[in-house]
CSV table of C-alpha atoms in Angstrom, one decimal:
chain,number,residue,atom,x,y,z
L,1,MET,CA,0.0,0.0,0.0
L,2,SER,CA,1.4,3.3,-1.0
L,3,ALA,CA,1.8,6.1,1.5
L,4,VAL,CA,-0.7,9.0,1.3
L,5,PRO,CA,0.6,12.5,2.3
L,6,ILE,CA,-1.2,14.2,5.1
L,7,VAL,CA,-1.4,18.0,5.0
L,8,PHE,CA,-3.1,20.7,7.0
L,9,GLU,CA,-5.9,22.3,5.1
L,10,GLU,CA,-6.0,26.0,4.5
L,11,GLY,CA,-8.1,27.6,7.2
L,12,PHE,CA,-7.4,24.7,9.6
L,13,GLN,CA,-8.8,25.2,13.1
L,14,ARG,CA,-8.0,23.3,16.2
L,15,ASP,CA,-11.0,21.7,17.9
L,16,ALA,CA,-13.3,22.8,15.1
L,17,VAL,CA,-15.2,19.5,15.6
L,18,LYS,CA,-16.5,18.0,18.8
L,19,LEU,CA,-16.8,14.2,19.3
L,20,ILE,CA,-19.3,12.5,21.6
L,21,GLU,CA,-19.0,8.9,22.7
L,22,LEU,CA,-22.5,7.5,23.1
L,23,PRO,CA,-23.7,4.4,25.1
L,24,GLY,CA,-25.1,1.7,22.8
L,25,ASP,CA,-28.7,2.3,23.7
L,26,LEU,CA,-28.4,6.1,23.0
L,27,ALA,CA,-26.6,5.5,19.7
L,28,ASP,CA,-29.4,3.1,18.7
L,29,ALA,CA,-32.1,5.6,19.7
L,30,LEU,CA,-30.3,8.4,17.8
L,31,GLU,CA,-30.0,6.4,14.6
L,32,ALA,CA,-33.6,5.2,14.8
L,33,GLU,CA,-34.9,8.7,15.7
L,34,SER,CA,-37.3,6.9,18.0
L,35,ARG,CA,-37.2,9.5,20.8
L,36,PRO,CA,-35.7,12.9,21.2
L,37,LEU,CA,-32.5,13.6,23.2
L,38,VAL,CA,-33.0,16.8,25.3
L,39,MET,CA,-30.3,18.9,27.0
L,40,ARG,CA,-31.4,20.2,30.4
L,41,GLY,CA,-29.8,22.6,32.9
L,42,SER,CA,-29.4,26.2,33.7
L,43,LEU,CA,-26.2,28.2,33.0
L,44,ASP,CA,-24.9,27.2,36.4
L,45,ASP,CA,-25.4,23.5,36.0
L,46,ASN,CA,-23.2,20.8,34.4
L,47,VAL,CA,-25.1,19.9,31.3
L,48,VAL,CA,-27.0,16.6,31.1
L,49,ILE,CA,-28.8,14.9,28.3
L,50,VAL,CA,-32.1,13.1,29.0
L,51,THR,CA,-34.1,10.5,27.1
L,52,ASP,CA,-37.7,9.8,28.1
L,53,ARG,CA,-36.5,7.5,30.9
L,54,LYS,CA,-32.8,8.1,31.7
L,55,THR,CA,-30.4,11.0,32.5
L,56,TYR,CA,-26.8,11.1,31.2
L,57,ALA,CA,-24.0,13.3,32.5
L,58,VAL,CA,-21.8,14.8,29.7
L,59,ASN,CA,-18.2,14.7,30.7
L,60,LEU,CA,-15.1,16.1,28.9
L,61,VAL,CA,-12.4,13.5,28.7
L,62,GLU,CA,-8.8,14.2,27.6
L,63,THR,CA,-7.3,11.7,25.2
L,64,SER,CA,-3.7,10.4,25.7
L,65,ASN,CA,-2.9,10.9,22.0
L,66,THR,CA,-3.8,13.7,19.7
L,67,VAL,CA,-6.5,12.8,17.2
L,68,LEU,CA,-6.3,14.2,13.6
L,69,LEU,CA,-9.5,14.4,11.7
L,70,VAL,CA,-8.7,14.0,8.0
L,71,ARG,CA,-10.7,13.9,4.7
L,72,PRO,CA,-9.7,13.4,1.1
L,73,SER,CA,-8.4,16.6,-0.6
L,74,ALA,CA,-9.8,17.9,-3.8
L,75,ASP,CA,-6.9,16.4,-5.8
L,76,ALA,CA,-7.5,12.9,-4.2
L,77,HIS,CA,-3.8,12.4,-3.7
L,78,THR,CA,-3.5,13.8,-0.2
L,79,LEU,CA,-5.5,13.7,3.0
L,80,GLY,CA,-6.3,17.1,4.6
L,81,VAL,CA,-6.3,17.6,8.3
L,82,HIS,CA,-9.3,19.8,9.1
L,83,SER,CA,-9.3,19.5,12.9
L,84,VAL,CA,-7.1,18.3,15.8
L,85,LEU,CA,-8.7,16.9,18.9
L,86,GLY,CA,-7.1,16.4,22.4
L,87,CYS,CA,-10.4,15.5,24.1
L,88,HIS,CA,-13.9,14.2,23.5
L,89,TYR,CA,-17.2,14.1,25.4
L,90,GLU,CA,-18.6,11.0,26.9
L,91,MET,CA,-22.1,10.3,28.2
L,92,ILE,CA,-22.5,8.3,31.5
L,93,GLU,CA,-25.8,7.4,32.9
L,94,THR,CA,-26.2,9.3,36.2
L,95,VAL,CA,-28.5,9.7,39.1
L,96,PRO,CA,-30.5,13.0,38.7
L,97,ASP,CA,-30.6,15.4,41.6
L,98,LEU,CA,-34.3,15.0,42.3
L,99,ALA,CA,-34.0,17.0,45.5
L,100,ARG,CA,-34.7,19.9,43.3
L,101,VAL,CA,-38.2,18.6,42.7
L,102,ARG,CA,-38.8,18.6,46.4
L,103,SER,CA,-37.3,22.1,46.8
L,104,LEU,CA,-39.4,23.6,44.0
L,105,LEU,CA,-42.6,22.1,45.3
L,106,ARG,CA,-41.9,23.2,48.8
L,107,GLU,CA,-42.5,26.7,47.5
L,108,HIS,CA,-46.0,25.4,46.5
L,109,GLU,CA,-46.9,23.5,49.6
L,110,ILE,CA,-50.5,23.1,50.7
L,111,GLY,CA,-51.0,23.4,54.4
L,112,VAL,CA,-53.9,22.9,56.8
L,113,ASN,CA,-55.1,26.4,56.1
L,114,ASP,CA,-54.8,26.2,52.3
L,115,LEU,CA,-57.6,23.7,51.5
L,116,PRO,CA,-59.5,26.4,49.4
L,117,LEU,CA,-56.9,25.8,46.8
L,118,PHE,CA,-58.7,22.6,46.0
L,119,PHE,CA,-61.7,24.6,44.9
L,120,ASP,CA,-60.8,28.2,44.1
L,121,ASP,CA,-58.7,29.9,41.4
L,122,MET,CA,-55.1,28.9,42.0
L,123,ASP,CA,-53.8,32.3,40.9
L,124,GLY,CA,-50.5,31.0,39.7
L,125,ALA,CA,-50.0,28.5,42.6
L,126,GLY,CA,-48.4,25.1,41.9
L,127,LEU,CA,-46.2,24.1,39.0
L,128,ARG,CA,-47.1,22.5,35.7
L,129,PHE,CA,-45.2,19.4,34.8
L,130,ASP,CA,-43.4,21.2,31.9
L,131,GLU,CA,-42.3,23.9,34.4
L,132,LEU,CA,-40.8,21.2,36.6
L,133,ALA,CA,-39.1,19.6,33.6
L,134,ASP,CA,-37.5,22.9,32.6
L,135,CYS,CA,-35.9,23.3,36.0
L,136,VAL,CA,-34.9,19.7,36.9
L,137,GLN,CA,-32.1,17.8,35.3
L,138,ALA,CA,-33.9,14.5,34.9
L,139,SER,CA,-36.0,12.6,32.4
L,140,ASP,CA,-39.7,12.9,32.5
L,141,ALA,CA,-40.1,9.4,33.9
L,142,GLN,CA,-37.7,10.1,36.7
L,143,ILE,CA,-39.5,13.4,37.6
L,144,GLU,CA,-42.8,11.4,37.6
L,145,THR,CA,-41.2,8.9,40.0
L,146,ALA,CA,-39.9,11.7,42.2
L,147,LEU,CA,-43.4,13.2,42.4
L,148,ASP,CA,-44.8,9.8,43.3
L,149,LEU,CA,-42.2,9.1,46.0
L,150,MET,CA,-42.8,12.5,47.7
L,151,ASP,CA,-46.5,12.0,47.5
L,152,ALA,CA,-47.1,15.2,45.5
L,153,ILE,CA,-50.7,15.9,44.4
L,154,GLU,CA,-51.9,17.2,41.1
L,155,ILE,CA,-54.8,19.7,41.2
L,156,ARG,CA,-56.2,20.8,37.8
L,157,GLY,CA,-52.9,20.2,36.0
L,158,ARG,CA,-50.7,21.8,38.6
L,159,TRP,CA,-48.4,20.0,41.1
L,160,PHE,CA,-48.2,20.7,44.9
L,161,SER,CA,-46.6,19.2,47.9
L,162,LEU,CA,-48.6,18.6,51.0
L,163,SER,CA,-47.4,19.7,54.5
L,164,VAL,CA,-46.8,16.9,56.9
L,165,GLU,CA,-49.3,18.4,59.2
L,166,LEU,CA,-52.0,18.2,56.6
L,167,VAL,CA,-51.1,14.6,55.7
L,168,ASN,CA,-51.2,13.7,59.4
L,169,ARG,CA,-54.6,15.3,59.9
L,170,ALA,CA,-56.1,13.8,56.8
L,171,LEU,CA,-54.8,10.3,57.5
L,172,SER,CA,-55.9,10.5,61.2
L,173,ASN,CA,-59.4,11.5,60.0
L,174,VAL,CA,-59.5,8.6,57.5
L,175,LEU,CA,-58.5,6.1,60.3
L,176,ASP,CA,-61.1,7.6,62.7
L,177,VAL,CA,-63.8,7.2,60.1
L,178,ALA,CA,-62.8,3.6,59.6
L,179,LEU,CA,-62.9,2.9,63.3
L,180,SER,CA,-66.2,4.6,64.0
L,181,CYS,CA,-67.9,3.0,61.0
L,182,GLY,CA,-66.4,-0.4,61.5
L,183,PHE,CA,-64.6,-0.4,58.1
L,184,GLN,CA,-61.9,-3.0,57.6
L,185,LEU,CA,-58.5,-1.5,57.0
L,186,ASP,CA,-57.7,-4.1,54.4
L,187,ARG,CA,-61.0,-3.4,52.5
L,188,LEU,CA,-61.6,0.3,53.1
L,189,PRO,CA,-64.6,1.5,51.1
L,190,VAL,CA,-63.1,4.7,49.6
L,191,ASP,CA,-66.3,6.4,48.5
L,192,GLU,CA,-68.0,5.9,51.9
L,193,VAL,CA,-64.9,7.4,53.6
L,194,VAL,CA,-65.1,10.4,51.2
L,195,HIS,CA,-68.8,10.8,52.0
L,196,GLU,CA,-68.2,10.8,55.7
L,197,LEU,CA,-65.5,13.5,55.4
L,198,GLN,CA,-67.0,15.6,52.7
L,199,GLY,CA,-67.7,18.5,55.0
L,200,ASP,CA,-64.1,18.7,56.3
L,201,PHE,CA,-61.8,17.6,53.4
L,202,PRO,CA,-62.0,17.7,49.6
L,203,GLU,CA,-62.7,14.4,47.8
L,204,LEU,CA,-59.5,14.8,45.8
L,205,LEU,CA,-57.4,15.0,49.0
L,206,ILE,CA,-59.0,12.1,50.7
L,207,LYS,CA,-58.6,9.8,47.6
L,208,HIS,CA,-55.0,11.0,47.3
L,209,ILE,CA,-54.3,10.2,51.0
L,210,VAL,CA,-55.9,6.7,50.7
L,211,ARG,CA,-53.8,6.0,47.6
L,212,VAL,CA,-50.6,7.1,49.2
L,213,PHE,CA,-51.2,4.8,52.2
L,214,SER,CA,-52.5,1.8,50.2
L,215,VAL,CA,-50.6,-1.3,49.2
L,216,GLY,CA,-48.9,-0.5,45.9
L,217,LYS,CA,-50.4,3.0,46.0
L,218,ASN,CA,-53.3,1.7,44.1
L,219,TYR,CA,-56.9,0.6,44.6
L,220,ASP,CA,-60.2,0.1,42.7
L,221,ARG,CA,-63.3,0.7,44.9
L,222,ASP,CA,-61.9,-0.7,48.1
L,223,ALA,CA,-58.4,0.0,49.4
L,224,LYS,CA,-56.0,-2.1,51.4
L,225,LEU,CA,-54.1,0.2,53.7
L,226,ASP,CA,-50.4,-0.5,53.9
L,227,GLU,CA,-49.5,-1.4,57.5
L,228,SER,CA,-45.9,-0.3,57.2
L,229,ALA,CA,-46.7,3.0,55.5
L,230,VAL,CA,-49.5,3.9,58.0
L,231,CYS,CA,-47.3,2.9,61.1
L,232,ARG,CA,-44.4,4.9,59.7
L,233,GLN,CA,-46.5,8.0,59.3
L,234,VAL,CA,-47.8,7.6,62.9
L,235,ALA,CA,-44.1,7.4,64.0
L,236,ILE,CA,-43.3,10.6,62.0
L,237,ARG,CA,-46.2,12.4,63.7
L,238,ILE,CA,-44.8,11.4,67.1
L,239,LEU,CA,-41.2,12.3,66.3
L,240,LEU,CA,-42.2,15.7,64.9
L,241,GLU,CA,-43.4,16.5,68.4
L,242,GLU,CA,-40.2,15.2,70.0
L,243,PRO,CA,-37.4,14.5,67.5
L,244,LYS,CA,-35.3,12.6,70.1
L,245,VAL,CA,-37.2,10.4,72.5
L,246,PRO,CA,-36.3,7.4,74.8
L,247,PHE,CA,-36.8,4.2,73.0
L,248,GLU,CA,-39.2,2.6,75.5
L,249,ALA,CA,-41.4,5.7,75.7
L,250,PHE,CA,-41.5,6.0,71.9
L,251,MET,CA,-42.5,2.3,71.4
L,252,THR,CA,-45.2,2.5,74.1
L,253,ARG,CA,-46.8,5.6,72.4
L,254,TRP,CA,-46.3,4.2,68.9
L,255,GLN,CA,-48.0,0.9,69.7
L,256,LEU,CA,-50.8,2.8,71.5
L,257,GLU,CA,-51.5,5.2,68.6
L,258,ALA,CA,-51.2,2.7,65.7
L,259,PRO,CA,-54.6,1.9,64.3
L,260,GLY,CA,-56.7,-1.2,64.6
L,261,LEU,CA,-54.7,-4.5,64.4
L,262,MET,CA,-51.6,-2.9,62.9
L,263,THR,CA,-48.4,-3.7,64.8
L,264,PRO,CA,-45.5,-1.3,64.7
L,265,GLU,CA,-42.1,-2.8,64.1
L,266,THR,CA,-38.7,-1.1,64.3
L,267,ASP,CA,-37.9,-2.1,60.7
L,268,MET,CA,-40.6,0.3,59.6
L,269,LEU,CA,-38.4,3.2,60.8
L,270,ARG,CA,-35.7,2.6,58.2
L,271,GLY,CA,-35.1,5.8,56.2
L,272,VAL,CA,-37.2,7.8,58.7
L,273,ALA,CA,-35.6,7.5,62.1
L,274,LEU,CA,-32.5,6.0,63.9
L,275,ILE,CA,-32.3,4.0,67.0
L,276,ASP,CA,-29.2,5.2,68.8
L,277,GLU,CA,-27.6,2.6,71.0
L,278,SER,CA,-24.4,4.5,71.7
L,279,VAL,CA,-25.8,5.9,74.9
L,280,ARG,CA,-26.7,4.1,78.1
L,281,SER,CA,-30.4,4.1,77.3
L,282,ARG,CA,-31.5,3.7,73.7
L,283,THR,CA,-33.1,6.7,72.0
L,284,VAL,CA,-35.1,7.2,68.7
L,285,MET,CA,-34.0,10.1,66.5
L,286,TYR,CA,-36.0,11.6,63.6
L,287,VAL,CA,-33.7,11.5,60.6
L,288,PRO,CA,-35.8,11.5,57.3
L,289,ILE,CA,-33.8,10.6,54.2
L,290,GLU,CA,-34.8,13.9,52.5
L,291,SER,CA,-33.0,15.8,55.2
L,292,LEU,CA,-29.6,14.4,54.2
L,293,PRO,CA,-27.2,15.7,51.4
L,294,SER,CA,-27.7,14.4,47.9
L,295,ASP,CA,-24.0,14.3,47.2
L,296,PRO,CA,-22.8,10.7,48.0
L,297,ALA,CA,-19.6,11.6,49.9
L,298,LYS,CA,-21.5,14.2,52.0
L,299,ARG,CA,-24.4,11.7,52.6
L,300,PHE,CA,-21.9,9.1,54.1
L,301,GLU,CA,-20.2,11.8,56.1
L,302,ALA,CA,-23.6,12.8,57.6
L,303,LEU,CA,-24.6,9.3,58.3
L,304,PHE,CA,-21.4,8.4,60.1
L,305,SER,CA,-21.6,11.6,62.1
L,306,LEU,CA,-24.9,10.2,63.5
L,307,LYS,CA,-23.8,6.6,64.0
L,308,GLN,CA,-20.3,5.1,64.1
L,309,LYS,CA,-21.3,1.7,62.7
L,310,TRP,CA,-24.3,0.6,60.7
L,311,ALA,CA,-26.1,-2.6,60.0
L,312,TYR,CA,-26.3,-3.2,56.2
L,313,GLU,CA,-30.2,-3.0,56.1
L,314,ASP,CA,-30.2,0.3,58.1
L,315,LEU,CA,-27.5,1.8,55.9
L,316,VAL,CA,-29.0,1.0,52.5
L,317,ALA,CA,-32.3,2.5,53.6
L,318,TYR,CA,-30.5,5.9,53.5
L,319,LEU,CA,-28.7,5.3,50.2
L,320,SER,CA,-31.4,4.0,47.8
L,321,ASP,CA,-31.8,7.4,46.0
L,322,LEU,CA,-28.0,7.7,45.2
L,323,VAL,CA,-27.8,5.2,42.4
L,324,ALA,CA,-29.7,4.9,39.1
L,325,PHE,CA,-32.6,2.5,39.0
L,326,GLY,CA,-31.5,-1.1,38.6
L,327,HIS,CA,-27.9,-0.3,39.5
L,328,PRO,CA,-26.3,-2.0,42.5
L,329,LEU,CA,-25.5,-0.1,45.7
L,330,GLU,CA,-22.5,-2.3,46.6
L,331,PRO,CA,-19.8,-0.3,44.6
L,332,LEU,CA,-20.9,2.9,46.4
L,333,ILE,CA,-20.9,1.2,49.8
L,334,LEU,CA,-17.4,-0.3,49.2
L,335,LYS,CA,-16.0,3.1,48.1
L,336,HIS,CA,-17.1,4.9,51.3
L,337,THR,CA,-17.2,2.1,54.0
L,338,ARG,CA,-15.5,-1.0,55.2
L,339,ALA,CA,-17.0,-4.0,56.8
L,340,VAL,CA,-16.2,-5.0,60.4
L,341,GLN,CA,-17.1,-7.7,62.9
L,342,GLN,CA,-17.2,-10.3,60.2
L,343,GLY,CA,-19.4,-8.2,57.9
L,344,ALA,CA,-22.1,-7.5,60.5
L,345,PHE,CA,-21.5,-3.8,60.5
L,346,TYR,CA,-20.1,-1.0,58.2
L,347,ILE,CA,-18.0,1.9,59.4
L,348,SER,CA,-16.5,4.9,57.5
L,349,ARG,CA,-13.5,4.0,55.4
L,350,ARG,CA,-11.7,7.0,56.8
L,351,SER,CA,-12.5,6.1,60.5
L,352,ASN,CA,-9.6,5.3,62.8
L,353,LYS,CA,-11.7,5.3,66.0
L,354,PRO,CA,-12.0,2.1,68.0
L,355,LEU,CA,-15.4,0.5,67.9
L,356,LYS,CA,-17.7,0.8,70.9
């Protein structure tokens, strides 16, 4: 094979072309034009690209060798260099910062005194879904999941968060109606509950509360209340009054205030509260997952400032939102922790303190 001379073209510019390395599924989607790829972010954000279901970070990667982009010259006897690259962009699936959804909706929170919003003109209150999508670096499906996880409510096309006080009051009234009318909590007649509360709460709110606290967040005519979700909310109500309480006193009150035949178990507190055994008498501390930093390193730092050692199940309850759906947590845990006592507990990888 004869050698072909390579020459720099007239008007040559360095980095005139940008290269992006795409994951296989994105390359296939782009070639098939099956769905749009959208860039999201403000001027202060690192850019991300989203599909309908996933979010990808766009990172600039330096190459170890200079890349020359060439093309045949007009005389067909030489190759002309029209750009030189020392880096390229890569797209890595990432976990979106969905805390921004919570932050945005917190500005549009419905409290106990705001029930007229369910009936009156909203006057700009709430956020449309497209307004959320413009502000949050996440795919539409991920934003929808975040709205569901934070139990946001949609009223006439606008999204709101509900204050914990309103949720507690509405749930308490639903449970009181069930008790006074003799309704079974695993076959709760929703329309009858709505009828009993129609003078105090909007139908949309009651149906929303029942859905939130139903198994699978779903029901037809009758709802099966989720024992774990209901008991956890009762625990939240107690801990909001006293964020740190002796374990025995907390358990006594929790069992007393849990409805019907529901039985509170400490496993239900994971992701909501911690049982601190580092002191002489055990205490329960209110630590909701949404109160912790969204940055992984800062999240682990905050967790280990609360407890020196963690059981695996307790730890993962505070980490589930840090990895993309379907991805394992183990690499993240291994990066920031080390196992001790034959794997029974995890401590900070940076810790040099003796275990208590």
